[in-house]
Coordinates of C-alpha atoms in Angstrom, one line a residue:
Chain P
X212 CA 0.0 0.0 0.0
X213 CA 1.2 3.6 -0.7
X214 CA 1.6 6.4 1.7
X215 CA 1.7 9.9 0.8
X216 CA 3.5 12.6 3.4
X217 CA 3.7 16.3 2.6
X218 CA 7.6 17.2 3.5
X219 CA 9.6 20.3 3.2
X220 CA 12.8 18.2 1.9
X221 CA 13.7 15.4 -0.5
X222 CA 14.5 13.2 2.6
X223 CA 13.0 10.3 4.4
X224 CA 14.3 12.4 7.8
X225 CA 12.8 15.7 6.6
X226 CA 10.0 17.4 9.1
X227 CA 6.3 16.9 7.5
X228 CA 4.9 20.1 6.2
X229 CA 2.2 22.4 7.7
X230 CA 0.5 23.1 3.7
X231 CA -1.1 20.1 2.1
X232 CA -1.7 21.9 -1.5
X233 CA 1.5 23.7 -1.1
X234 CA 4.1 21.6 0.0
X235 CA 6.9 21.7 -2.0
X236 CA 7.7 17.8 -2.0
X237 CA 5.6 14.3 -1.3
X238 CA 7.3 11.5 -0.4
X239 CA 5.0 8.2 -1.3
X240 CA 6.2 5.0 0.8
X241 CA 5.2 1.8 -0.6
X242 CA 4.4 -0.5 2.6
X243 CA 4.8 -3.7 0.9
X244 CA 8.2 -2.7 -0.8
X245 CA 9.6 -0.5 2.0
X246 CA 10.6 1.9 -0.4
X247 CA 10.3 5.6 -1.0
X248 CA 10.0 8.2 -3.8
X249 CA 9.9 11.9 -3.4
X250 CA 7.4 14.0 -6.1
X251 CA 7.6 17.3 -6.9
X252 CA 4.4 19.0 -5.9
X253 CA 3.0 20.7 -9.2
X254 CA 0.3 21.8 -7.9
X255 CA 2.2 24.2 -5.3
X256 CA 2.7 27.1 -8.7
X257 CA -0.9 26.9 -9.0
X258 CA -2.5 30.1 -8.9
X259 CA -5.8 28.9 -7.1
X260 CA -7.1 24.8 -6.7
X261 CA -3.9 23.8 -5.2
X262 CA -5.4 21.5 -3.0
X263 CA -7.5 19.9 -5.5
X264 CA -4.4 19.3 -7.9
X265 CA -2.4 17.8 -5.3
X266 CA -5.2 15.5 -4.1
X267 CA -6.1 15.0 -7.6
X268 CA -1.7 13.8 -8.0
X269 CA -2.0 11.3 -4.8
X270 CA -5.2 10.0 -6.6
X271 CA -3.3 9.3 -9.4
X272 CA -0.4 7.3 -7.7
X273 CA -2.5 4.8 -6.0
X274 CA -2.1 6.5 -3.0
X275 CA -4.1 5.0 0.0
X276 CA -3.0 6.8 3.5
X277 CA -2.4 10.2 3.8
X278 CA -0.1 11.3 7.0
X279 CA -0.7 15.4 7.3
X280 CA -1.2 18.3 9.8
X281 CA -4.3 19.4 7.8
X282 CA -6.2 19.9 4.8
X283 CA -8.8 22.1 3.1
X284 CA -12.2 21.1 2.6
X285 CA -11.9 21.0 -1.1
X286 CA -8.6 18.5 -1.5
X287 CA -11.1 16.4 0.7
X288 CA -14.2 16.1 -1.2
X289 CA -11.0 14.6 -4.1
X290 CA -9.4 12.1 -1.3
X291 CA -12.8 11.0 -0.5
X292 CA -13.8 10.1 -4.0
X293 CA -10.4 8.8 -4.5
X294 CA -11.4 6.2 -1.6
X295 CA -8.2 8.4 0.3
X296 CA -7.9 8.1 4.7
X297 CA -6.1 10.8 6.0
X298 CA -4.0 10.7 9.6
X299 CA -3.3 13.4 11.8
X300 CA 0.6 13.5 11.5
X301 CA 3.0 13.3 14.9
X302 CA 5.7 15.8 15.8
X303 CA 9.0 14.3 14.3
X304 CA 10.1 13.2 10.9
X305 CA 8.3 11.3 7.9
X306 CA 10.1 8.1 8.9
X307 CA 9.0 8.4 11.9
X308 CA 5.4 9.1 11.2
X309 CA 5.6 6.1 8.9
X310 CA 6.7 3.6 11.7
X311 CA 4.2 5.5 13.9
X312 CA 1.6 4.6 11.1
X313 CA 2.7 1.1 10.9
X314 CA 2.3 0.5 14.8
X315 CA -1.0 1.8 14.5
X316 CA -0.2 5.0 16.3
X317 CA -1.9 7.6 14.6
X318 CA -5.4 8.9 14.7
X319 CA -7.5 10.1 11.6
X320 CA -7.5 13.6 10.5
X321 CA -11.6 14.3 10.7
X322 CA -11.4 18.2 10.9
X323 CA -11.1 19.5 8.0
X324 CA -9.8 23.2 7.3
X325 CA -12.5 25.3 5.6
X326 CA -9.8 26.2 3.3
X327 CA -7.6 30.0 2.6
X328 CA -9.3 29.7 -0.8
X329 CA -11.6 33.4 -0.8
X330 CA -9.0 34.8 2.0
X331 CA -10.9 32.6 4.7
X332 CA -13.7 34.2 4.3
X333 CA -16.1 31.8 3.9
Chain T
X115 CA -19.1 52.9 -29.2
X116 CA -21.4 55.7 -28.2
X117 CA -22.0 59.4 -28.4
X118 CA -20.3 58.8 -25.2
X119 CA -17.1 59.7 -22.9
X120 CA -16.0 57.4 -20.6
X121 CA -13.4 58.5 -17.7
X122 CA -12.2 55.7 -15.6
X123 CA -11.1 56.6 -12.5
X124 CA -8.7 54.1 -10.7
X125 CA -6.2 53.4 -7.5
X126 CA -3.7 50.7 -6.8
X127 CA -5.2 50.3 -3.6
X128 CA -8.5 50.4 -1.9
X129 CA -9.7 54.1 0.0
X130 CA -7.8 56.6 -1.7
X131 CA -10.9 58.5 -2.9
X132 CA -12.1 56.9 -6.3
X133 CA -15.7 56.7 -4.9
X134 CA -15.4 60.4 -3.5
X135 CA -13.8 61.6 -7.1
X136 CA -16.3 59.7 -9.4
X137 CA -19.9 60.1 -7.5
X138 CA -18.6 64.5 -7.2
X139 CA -17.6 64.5 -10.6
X140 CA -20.8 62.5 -12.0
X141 CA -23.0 65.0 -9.8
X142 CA -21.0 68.1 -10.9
X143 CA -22.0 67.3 -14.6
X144 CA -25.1 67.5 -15.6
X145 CA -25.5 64.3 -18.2
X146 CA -23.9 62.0 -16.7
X147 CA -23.8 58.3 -15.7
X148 CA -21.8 56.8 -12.5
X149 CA -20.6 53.5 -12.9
X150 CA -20.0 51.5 -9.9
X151 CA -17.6 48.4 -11.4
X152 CA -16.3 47.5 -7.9
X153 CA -18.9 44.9 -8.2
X154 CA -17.1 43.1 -5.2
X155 CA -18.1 45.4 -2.5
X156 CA -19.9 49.1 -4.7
X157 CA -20.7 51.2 -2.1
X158 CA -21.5 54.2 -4.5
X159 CA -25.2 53.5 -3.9
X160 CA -25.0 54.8 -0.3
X161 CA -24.0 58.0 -2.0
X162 CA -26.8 58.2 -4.2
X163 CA -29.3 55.8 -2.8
X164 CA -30.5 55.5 -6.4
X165 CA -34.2 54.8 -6.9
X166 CA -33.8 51.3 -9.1
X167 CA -35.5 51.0 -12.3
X168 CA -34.2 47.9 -13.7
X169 CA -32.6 44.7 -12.1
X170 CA -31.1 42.3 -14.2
X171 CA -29.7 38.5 -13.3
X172 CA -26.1 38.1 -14.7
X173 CA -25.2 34.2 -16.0
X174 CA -22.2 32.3 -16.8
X175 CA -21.9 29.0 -18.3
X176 CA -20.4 26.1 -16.1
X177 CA -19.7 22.4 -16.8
X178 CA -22.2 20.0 -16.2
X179 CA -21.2 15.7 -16.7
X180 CA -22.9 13.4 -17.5
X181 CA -21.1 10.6 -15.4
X182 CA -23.0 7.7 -17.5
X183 CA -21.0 9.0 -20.4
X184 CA -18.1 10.2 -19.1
X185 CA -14.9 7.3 -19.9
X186 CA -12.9 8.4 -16.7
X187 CA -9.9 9.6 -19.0
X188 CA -9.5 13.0 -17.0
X189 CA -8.6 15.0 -20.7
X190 CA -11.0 17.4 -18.8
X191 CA -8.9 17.1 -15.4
X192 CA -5.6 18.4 -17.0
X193 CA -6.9 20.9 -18.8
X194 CA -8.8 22.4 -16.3
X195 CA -5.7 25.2 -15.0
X196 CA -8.3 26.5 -12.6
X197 CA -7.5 22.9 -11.3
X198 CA -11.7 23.3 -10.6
X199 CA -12.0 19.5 -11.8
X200 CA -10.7 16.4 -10.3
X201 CA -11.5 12.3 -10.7
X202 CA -11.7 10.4 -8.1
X203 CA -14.3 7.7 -8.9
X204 CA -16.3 10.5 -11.1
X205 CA -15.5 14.0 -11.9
X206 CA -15.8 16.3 -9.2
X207 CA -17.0 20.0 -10.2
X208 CA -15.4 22.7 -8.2
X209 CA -18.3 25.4 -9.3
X210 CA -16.8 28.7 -7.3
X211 CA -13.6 28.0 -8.9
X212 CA -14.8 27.5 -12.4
X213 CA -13.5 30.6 -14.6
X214 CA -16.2 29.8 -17.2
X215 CA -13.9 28.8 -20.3
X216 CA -15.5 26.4 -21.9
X217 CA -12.8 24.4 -22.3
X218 CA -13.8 21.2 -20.3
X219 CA -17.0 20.9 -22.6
X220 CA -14.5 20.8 -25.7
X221 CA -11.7 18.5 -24.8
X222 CA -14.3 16.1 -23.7
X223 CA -13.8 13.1 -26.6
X224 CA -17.3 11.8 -25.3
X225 CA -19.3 14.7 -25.4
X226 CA -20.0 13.8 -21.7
X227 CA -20.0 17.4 -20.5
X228 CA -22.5 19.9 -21.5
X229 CA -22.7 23.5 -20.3
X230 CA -25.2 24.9 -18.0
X231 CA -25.9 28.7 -16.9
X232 CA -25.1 29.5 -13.0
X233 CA -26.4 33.0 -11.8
X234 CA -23.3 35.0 -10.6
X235 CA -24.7 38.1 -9.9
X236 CA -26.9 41.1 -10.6
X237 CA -26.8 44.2 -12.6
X238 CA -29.1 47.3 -11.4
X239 CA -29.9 50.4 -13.3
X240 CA -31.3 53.6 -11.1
X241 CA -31.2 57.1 -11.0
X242 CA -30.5 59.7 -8.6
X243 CA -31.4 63.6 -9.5
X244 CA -29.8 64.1 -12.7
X245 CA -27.6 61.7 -12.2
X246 CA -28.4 58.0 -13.6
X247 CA -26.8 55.1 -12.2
X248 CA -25.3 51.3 -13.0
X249 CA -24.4 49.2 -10.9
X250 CA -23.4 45.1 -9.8
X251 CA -23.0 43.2 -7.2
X252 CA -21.2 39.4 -7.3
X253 CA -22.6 36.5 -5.3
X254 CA -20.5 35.8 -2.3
X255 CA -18.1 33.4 -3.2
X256 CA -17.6 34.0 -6.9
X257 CA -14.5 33.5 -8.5
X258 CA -14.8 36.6 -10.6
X259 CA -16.5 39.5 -11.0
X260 CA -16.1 40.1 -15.1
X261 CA -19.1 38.7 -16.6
X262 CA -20.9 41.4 -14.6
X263 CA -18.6 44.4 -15.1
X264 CA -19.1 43.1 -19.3
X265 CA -22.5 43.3 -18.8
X266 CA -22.3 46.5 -17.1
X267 CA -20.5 48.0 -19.9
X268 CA -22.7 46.3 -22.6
X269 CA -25.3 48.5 -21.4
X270 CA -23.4 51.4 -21.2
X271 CA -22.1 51.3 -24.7
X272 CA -25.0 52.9 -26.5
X273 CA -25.6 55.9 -23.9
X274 CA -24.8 59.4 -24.8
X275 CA -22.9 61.9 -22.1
X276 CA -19.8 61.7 -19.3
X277 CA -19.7 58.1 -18.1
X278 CA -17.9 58.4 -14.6
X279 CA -16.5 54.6 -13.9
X280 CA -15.6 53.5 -9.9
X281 CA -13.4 51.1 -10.7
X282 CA -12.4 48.2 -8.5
X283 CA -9.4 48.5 -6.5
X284 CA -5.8 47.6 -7.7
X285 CA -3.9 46.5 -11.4
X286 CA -6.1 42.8 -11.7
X287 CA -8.0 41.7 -14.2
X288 CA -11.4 43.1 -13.3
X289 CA -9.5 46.5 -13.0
X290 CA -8.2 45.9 -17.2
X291 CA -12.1 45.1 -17.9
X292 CA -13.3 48.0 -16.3
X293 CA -11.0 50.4 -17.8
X294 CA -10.9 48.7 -21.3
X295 CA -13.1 51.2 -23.4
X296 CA -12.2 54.0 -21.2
X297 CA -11.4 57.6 -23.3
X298 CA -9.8 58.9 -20.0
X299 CA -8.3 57.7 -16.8
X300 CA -8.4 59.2 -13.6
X301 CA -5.5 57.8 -10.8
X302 CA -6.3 59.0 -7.4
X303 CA -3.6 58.5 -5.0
X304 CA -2.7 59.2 -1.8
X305 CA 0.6 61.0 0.0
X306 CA 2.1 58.1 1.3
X307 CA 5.3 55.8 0.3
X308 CA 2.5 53.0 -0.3
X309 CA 0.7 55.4 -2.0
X310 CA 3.1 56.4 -4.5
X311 CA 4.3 52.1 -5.3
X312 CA 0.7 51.6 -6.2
X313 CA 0.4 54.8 -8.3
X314 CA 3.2 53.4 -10.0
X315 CA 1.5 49.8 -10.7
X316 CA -1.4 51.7 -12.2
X317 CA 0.3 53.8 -14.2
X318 CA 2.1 50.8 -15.5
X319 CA -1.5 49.7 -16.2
X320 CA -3.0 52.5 -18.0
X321 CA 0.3 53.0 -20.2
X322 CA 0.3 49.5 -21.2
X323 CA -3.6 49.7 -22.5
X324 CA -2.8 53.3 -24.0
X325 CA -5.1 55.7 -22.0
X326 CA -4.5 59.3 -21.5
X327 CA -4.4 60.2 -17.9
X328 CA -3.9 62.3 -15.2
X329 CA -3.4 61.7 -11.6
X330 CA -5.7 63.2 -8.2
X331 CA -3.7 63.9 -5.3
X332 CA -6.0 63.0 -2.5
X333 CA -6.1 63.5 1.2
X334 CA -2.6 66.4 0.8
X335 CA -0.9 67.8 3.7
X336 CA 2.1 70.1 4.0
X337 CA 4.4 67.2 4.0
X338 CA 6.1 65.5 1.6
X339 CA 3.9 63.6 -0.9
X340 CA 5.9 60.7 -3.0
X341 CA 3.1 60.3 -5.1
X342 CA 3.6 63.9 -6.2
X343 CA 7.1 63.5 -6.5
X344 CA 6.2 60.6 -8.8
X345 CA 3.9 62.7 -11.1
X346 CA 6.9 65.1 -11.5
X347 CA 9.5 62.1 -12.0
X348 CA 7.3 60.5 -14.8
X349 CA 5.8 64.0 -16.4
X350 CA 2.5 63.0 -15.1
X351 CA -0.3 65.7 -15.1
X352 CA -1.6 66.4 -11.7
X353 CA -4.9 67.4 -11.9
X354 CA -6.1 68.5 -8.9
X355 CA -4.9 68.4 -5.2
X356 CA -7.3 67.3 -2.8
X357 CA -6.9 69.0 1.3
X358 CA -6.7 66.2 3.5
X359 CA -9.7 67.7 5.5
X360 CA -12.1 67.1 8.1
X361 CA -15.1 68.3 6.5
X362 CA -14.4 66.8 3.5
X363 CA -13.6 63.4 5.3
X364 CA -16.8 63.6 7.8
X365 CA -19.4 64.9 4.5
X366 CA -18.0 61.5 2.7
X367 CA -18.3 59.2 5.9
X368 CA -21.8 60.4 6.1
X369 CA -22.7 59.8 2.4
X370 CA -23.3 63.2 1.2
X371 CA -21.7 64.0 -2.5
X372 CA -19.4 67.2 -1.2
X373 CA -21.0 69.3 -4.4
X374 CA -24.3 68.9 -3.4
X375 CA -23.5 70.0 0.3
X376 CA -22.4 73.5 1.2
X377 CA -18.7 72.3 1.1
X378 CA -16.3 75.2 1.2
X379 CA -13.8 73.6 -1.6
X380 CA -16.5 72.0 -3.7
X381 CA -14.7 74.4 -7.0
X382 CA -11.7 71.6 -6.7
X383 CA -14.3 69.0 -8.2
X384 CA -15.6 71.4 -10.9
X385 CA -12.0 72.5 -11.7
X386 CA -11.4 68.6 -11.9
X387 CA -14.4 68.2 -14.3
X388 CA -13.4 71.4 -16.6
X389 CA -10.0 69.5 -17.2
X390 CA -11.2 65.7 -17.5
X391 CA -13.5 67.4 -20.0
X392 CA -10.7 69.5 -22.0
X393 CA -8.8 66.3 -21.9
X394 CA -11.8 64.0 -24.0
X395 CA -13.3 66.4 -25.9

């Protein structure tokens, strides 16, 4: 199964990053293979939808689990139509959110951010 | 276009005085129209408190699927760059971030999306005195007020005498709309550092569409105004200087237009019109 973790560095031992949609890297893990790939996040130069693209991207690689701080309510509406659970993330770095996952350590990620889409107004 | 002359009058930023330059100059003339296309948040109605004649529903088109048709190939997905689609098990519609292109509808190989019209905002036509008036307001929410600044101007086009157009705040795209067909533009800008960088990005604006302009120096003190010093820098015409005053400030807080009140520098707006006038004609 593949795990998708937004990070701020192309490392296994980076810190997970606060922005969904904006995060400049994911790294995917593949459970059964115990490996790792880091993806530029494309959707990070868009000018508005960035948590859809992204969401839309994870979608797209298989991805299964989700291990983040937060995300907007419209990436969510995409990971729930993609069949995508989503868990609240742990302070420390993606591997060890990963082996946290993998014990059965973290919880899911039910509130979901209304979104900075329309300045927060909404 | 019309019989008419259409002055735009336009700030980088928001509360330097367009509102208080284009409802004085549209009351100083005597055939005029005001045109409010800050359709995000107009607030030249609580000048005029026009009595509305006409109100008119404003439509754009927006994708609808048909998910029995639709193959699941997401041609629709990528080309989306609102990024308002996405695919998870069906095609998910983002409808407040749809810019309207069309461009789903076509890429679809399937023909499984069709377009369907999505009520964005209204259009209202009044009149105040001599003074007639057009306005908009955008749903909440929208992604963009230009369908209803087009229609605004649609309307506009035929109408003879001085158009007077409240443009939105800033150097975007519903700022380029709005200013489009103008004959004139009108910067207000205010004595401030800040004030003088977004002068600058409007200038940049209006030289880059071709408009002749001049520049209102709002809200001056005996200090040093950049935005002057700007003007000067760039051979700008300064049309008029504009106190920073109390009277002036509490008449426009309250709503009143300062040339229908007994307001001791009410000439500055007349002067204003006389040149604006000189500078179209």
């Amino acid at each position: 199964m593949r795990i998708a973790l937004p990070v701020n560095d192309k490392d296994i031992k980076s810190e997970i990053c606060p922005s969904f949609g904006r995060t400049p890297y994911f790294l995917i893990y593949d459970t059964a293979e115990k490996s790792s790939v880091f993806l530029d996040n494309l959707a990070a130069q868009s000018a508005g939808g960035a948590g859809i693209k992204a969401a839309q991207m994870l979608v797209d690689q298989s991805v299964k689990v989700i291990i983040a701080p937060r995300y907007g309510e419209n990436a969510a509406k995409v990971l729930i139509d993609g069949d995508i659970k989503v868990y609240k993330n742990i302070v420390g770095t993606a591997e060890e959110n990963i082996k946290a996952y993998e014990k059965n350590q973290l919880d899911i990620l039910a509130d979901i951010h209304p979104g900075f889409h329309n300045h927060g107004n909404k | 276009m019309g019989t008419n002359k259409k002055i735009a009058v336009l700030s980088g930023k928001g509360g330097t005085g367009k509102t208080l330059v284009s409802v004085n100059l549209a009351t100083a003339e005597a055939n005029s129209y005001y045109v409010d296309c800050d359709v995000e948040e107009p607030n030249g109605h609580l000048y005029f408190n026009p009595q509305i004649c006409e109100e008119k529903a404003v439509s754009v088109l927006i994708p609808k699927v048909n998910h029995e048709l639709c193959t699941g190939c997401k041609e629709c997905v990528n080309f989306c760059k609102f990024n308002a689609l996405a695919f998870g098990e069906k095609v998910i519609l983002f409808k407040e971030i749809c810019h309207s292109c069309g461009g789903c509808a076509l890429v679809c190989s399937v023909k499984a999306i069709t377009e369907t019209e999505k009520m964005v905002g209204i259009v209202n036509i009044g009149v105040s005195d001599q003074v007639k008036t057009v306005g908009g307001m955008m749903n909440t929410g929208e992604a963009s007020g230009i369908p209803i600044i087009k229609n605004i101007l649609e309307y506009i086009k035929d109408k003879s005498g001085y158009v007077f157009i409240d443009c939105p705040p800033g150097s975007a795209c519903i700022v380029m709309e709005s200013i489009k067909d103008a004959d004139y533009c009108i910067l207000v800008a205010e004595p401030t550092i800040f004030g003088a960088h977004n002068l600058a990005m409007v200038y940049e604006l209006v030289r880059l569409f071709d408009k002749p302009c001049g520049v209102v120096l709002n809200k001056c003190t005996d200090g040093h105004n950049p935005s002057e010093e700007f003007c000067k820098e760039k051979s700008i015409e300064i049309l008029v200087k504009i106190p920073f005053d109390m009277e002036l400030g509490e008449l426009n807080s309250n709503g009143k237009i300062a040339v229908r009140e007994n307001y001791k520098n009410k000439e500055l707006f007349y002067s204003l019109l006389t040149k604006v006038k000189e500078a179209v004609e």
